[in-house]
């Protein structure tokens, strides 16, 4: 999924999916996009569980890998090199 932003923005979650679903977020803009770790602004099943245990900043031209973990009902998120 190509993402672009006119300013730094936070994303609190993403629609839940079947267990094992893989999504790649690609920031094609110049501004940061922040995937917020376990933010209560999204329902529990839509939240991001970031590999760092903290918010994950997707800088310009960076990729994030999301895998839906049906057992914990969360998106497991990590940055790709």
Short mmCIF file of N, CA, C and O in Angstrom, two decimals, residues 21-70:
data_model
loop_
_atom_site.label_atom_id
_atom_site.label_comp_id
_atom_site.label_asym_id
_atom_site.label_seq_id
_atom_site.Cartn_x
_atom_site.Cartn_y
_atom_site.Cartn_z
N UNK A 21 -2.28 -12.79 6.96
CA UNK A 21 -2.31 -11.80 5.88
C UNK A 21 -1.09 -10.90 5.99
O UNK A 21 -0.73 -10.44 7.07
N UNK A 22 -0.44 -10.66 4.85
CA UNK A 22 0.76 -9.82 4.81
C UNK A 22 0.45 -8.56 4.01
O UNK A 22 -0.12 -8.63 2.92
N UNK A 23 0.85 -7.42 4.57
CA UNK A 23 0.68 -6.12 3.90
C UNK A 23 2.00 -5.37 4.02
O UNK A 23 2.66 -5.45 5.06
N UNK A 24 2.39 -4.68 2.98
CA UNK A 24 3.57 -3.82 3.03
C UNK A 24 3.10 -2.38 2.84
O UNK A 24 2.42 -2.08 1.87
N UNK A 25 3.45 -1.51 3.80
CA UNK A 25 3.22 -0.08 3.67
C UNK A 25 4.50 0.53 3.10
O UNK A 25 5.59 0.25 3.58
N UNK A 26 4.34 1.38 2.10
CA UNK A 26 5.47 2.05 1.47
C UNK A 26 5.21 3.55 1.53
O UNK A 26 4.22 4.04 0.98
N UNK A 27 6.09 4.29 2.20
CA UNK A 27 5.95 5.74 2.28
C UNK A 27 6.63 6.36 1.07
O UNK A 27 7.86 6.41 0.98
N UNK A 28 5.83 6.84 0.12
CA UNK A 28 6.36 7.45 -1.10
C UNK A 28 6.42 8.97 -1.00
O UNK A 28 6.83 9.63 -1.94
N UNK A 29 6.02 9.51 0.15
CA UNK A 29 6.04 10.96 0.34
C UNK A 29 7.30 11.40 1.07
O UNK A 29 8.16 10.60 1.42
N UNK A 30 7.39 12.70 1.32
CA UNK A 30 8.56 13.28 1.98
C UNK A 30 8.40 13.39 3.49
O UNK A 30 9.38 13.61 4.20
N UNK A 31 7.18 13.22 3.99
CA UNK A 31 6.91 13.38 5.42
C UNK A 31 6.80 12.03 6.12
O UNK A 31 6.45 11.02 5.51
N UNK A 32 7.10 12.02 7.42
CA UNK A 32 7.00 10.80 8.21
C UNK A 32 5.54 10.37 8.39
O UNK A 32 4.64 11.21 8.47
N UNK A 33 5.35 9.07 8.48
CA UNK A 33 4.07 8.48 8.84
C UNK A 33 4.36 7.57 10.03
O UNK A 33 5.24 6.72 9.96
N UNK A 34 3.65 7.79 11.12
CA UNK A 34 3.92 7.07 12.36
C UNK A 34 2.85 6.01 12.59
O UNK A 34 1.66 6.33 12.66
N UNK A 35 3.28 4.75 12.70
CA UNK A 35 2.39 3.65 13.04
C UNK A 35 2.43 3.53 14.56
O UNK A 35 3.47 3.21 15.14
N UNK A 36 1.30 3.82 15.20
CA UNK A 36 1.28 3.91 16.65
C UNK A 36 1.06 2.54 17.30
O UNK A 36 0.12 1.82 16.99
N UNK A 37 1.95 2.23 18.22
CA UNK A 37 1.98 0.95 18.93
C UNK A 37 0.81 0.84 19.91
O UNK A 37 0.69 1.66 20.82
N UNK A 38 -0.06 -0.16 19.71
CA UNK A 38 -1.19 -0.48 20.61
C UNK A 38 -1.99 0.75 21.02
O UNK A 38 -2.35 0.93 22.18
N UNK A 39 -2.31 1.60 20.07
CA UNK A 39 -3.07 2.82 20.35
C UNK A 39 -4.55 2.51 20.51
O UNK A 39 -5.17 1.89 19.64
N UNK A 40 -5.13 2.96 21.61
CA UNK A 40 -6.53 2.71 21.91
C UNK A 40 -7.48 3.47 20.98
O UNK A 40 -8.69 3.27 21.05
N UNK A 41 -6.95 4.30 20.10
CA UNK A 41 -7.77 5.00 19.12
C UNK A 41 -8.34 4.07 18.07
O UNK A 41 -9.22 4.44 17.31
N UNK A 42 -7.81 2.85 18.00
CA UNK A 42 -8.34 1.81 17.10
C UNK A 42 -8.84 0.64 17.94
O UNK A 42 -8.33 0.41 19.04
N UNK A 43 -9.81 -0.09 17.41
CA UNK A 43 -10.28 -1.27 18.12
C UNK A 43 -9.13 -2.26 18.28
O UNK A 43 -8.19 -2.27 17.48
N UNK A 44 -9.20 -3.09 19.29
CA UNK A 44 -8.10 -4.00 19.64
C UNK A 44 -7.63 -4.83 18.45
O UNK A 44 -6.44 -5.01 18.23
N UNK A 45 -8.55 -5.34 17.64
CA UNK A 45 -8.19 -6.20 16.53
C UNK A 45 -7.56 -5.49 15.35
O UNK A 45 -7.07 -6.13 14.43
N UNK A 46 -7.57 -4.16 15.37
CA UNK A 46 -6.98 -3.37 14.28
C UNK A 46 -5.65 -2.74 14.65
O UNK A 46 -5.01 -2.10 13.82
N UNK A 47 -5.22 -2.90 15.90
CA UNK A 47 -4.04 -2.21 16.38
C UNK A 47 -2.74 -2.80 15.86
O UNK A 47 -2.67 -3.97 15.49
N UNK A 48 -1.70 -1.96 15.89
CA UNK A 48 -0.35 -2.37 15.52
C UNK A 48 0.41 -2.79 16.77
O UNK A 48 0.40 -2.08 17.77
N UNK A 49 1.09 -3.91 16.70
CA UNK A 49 2.03 -4.31 17.74
C UNK A 49 3.41 -4.24 17.09
O UNK A 49 3.82 -5.13 16.37
N UNK A 50 4.09 -3.12 17.35
CA UNK A 50 5.37 -2.85 16.68
C UNK A 50 6.49 -3.66 17.32
O UNK A 50 6.51 -3.86 18.54
N UNK A 51 7.44 -4.08 16.51
CA UNK A 51 8.54 -4.94 16.97
C UNK A 51 9.41 -4.26 18.02
O UNK A 51 10.04 -4.94 18.82
N UNK A 52 9.42 -2.93 18.03
CA UNK A 52 10.24 -2.18 18.99
C UNK A 52 9.53 -1.99 20.33
O UNK A 52 10.15 -1.56 21.29
N UNK A 53 8.22 -2.25 20.38
CA UNK A 53 7.45 -1.99 21.58
C UNK A 53 7.08 -0.52 21.73
O UNK A 53 6.59 -0.09 22.76
N UNK A 54 7.34 0.25 20.68
CA UNK A 54 7.04 1.68 20.67
C UNK A 54 6.53 2.06 19.28
O UNK A 54 6.56 1.23 18.36
N UNK A 55 6.07 3.30 19.13
CA UNK A 55 5.62 3.76 17.82
C UNK A 55 6.72 3.55 16.79
O UNK A 55 7.91 3.66 17.11
N UNK A 56 6.33 3.27 15.56
CA UNK A 56 7.28 3.03 14.48
C UNK A 56 7.13 4.13 13.44
O UNK A 56 6.04 4.32 12.90
N UNK A 57 8.19 4.88 13.19
CA UNK A 57 8.16 5.96 12.22
C UNK A 57 8.58 5.45 10.86
O UNK A 57 9.68 4.93 10.69
N UNK A 58 7.69 5.62 9.91
CA UNK A 58 7.95 5.23 8.53
C UNK A 58 8.40 6.50 7.79
O UNK A 58 7.59 7.34 7.40
N UNK A 59 9.71 6.66 7.66
CA UNK A 59 10.28 7.85 7.01
C UNK A 59 10.10 7.74 5.49
O UNK A 59 9.67 6.70 4.97
N UNK A 60 10.44 8.81 4.80
CA UNK A 60 10.34 8.83 3.34
C UNK A 60 11.11 7.66 2.72
O UNK A 60 12.21 7.34 3.15
N UNK A 61 10.49 7.02 1.75
CA UNK A 61 11.08 5.91 1.00
C UNK A 61 11.36 4.66 1.83
O UNK A 61 12.18 3.83 1.45
N UNK A 62 10.69 4.51 2.97
CA UNK A 62 10.86 3.33 3.82
C UNK A 62 9.65 2.42 3.69
O UNK A 62 8.55 2.85 3.31
N UNK A 63 9.85 1.16 4.06
CA UNK A 63 8.80 0.15 4.00
C UNK A 63 8.57 -0.45 5.37
O UNK A 63 9.51 -0.62 6.15
N UNK A 64 7.33 -0.79 5.66
CA UNK A 64 6.99 -1.51 6.88
C UNK A 64 6.25 -2.79 6.48
O UNK A 64 5.38 -2.77 5.61
N UNK A 65 6.61 -3.88 7.12
CA UNK A 65 5.96 -5.17 6.90
C UNK A 65 4.95 -5.39 8.01
O UNK A 65 5.29 -5.28 9.20
N UNK A 66 3.70 -5.67 7.63
CA UNK A 66 2.64 -5.97 8.59
C UNK A 66 2.15 -7.39 8.34
O UNK A 66 1.88 -7.76 7.19
N UNK A 67 2.06 -8.17 9.41
CA UNK A 67 1.51 -9.53 9.32
C UNK A 67 0.42 -9.62 10.37
O UNK A 67 0.65 -9.30 11.55
N UNK A 68 -0.78 -10.06 9.95
CA UNK A 68 -1.88 -10.14 10.91
C UNK A 68 -1.77 -11.44 11.70
O UNK A 68 -1.75 -12.53 11.14
N UNK A 69 -1.66 -11.31 13.02
CA UNK A 69 -1.56 -12.43 13.94
C UNK A 69 -2.96 -12.68 14.51
O UNK A 69 -3.42 -11.96 15.39
N UNK A 70 -3.63 -13.70 14.00
CA UNK A 70 -4.99 -13.98 14.42
C UNK A 70 -5.11 -14.43 15.86
O UNK A 70 -6.12 -14.20 16.51
#
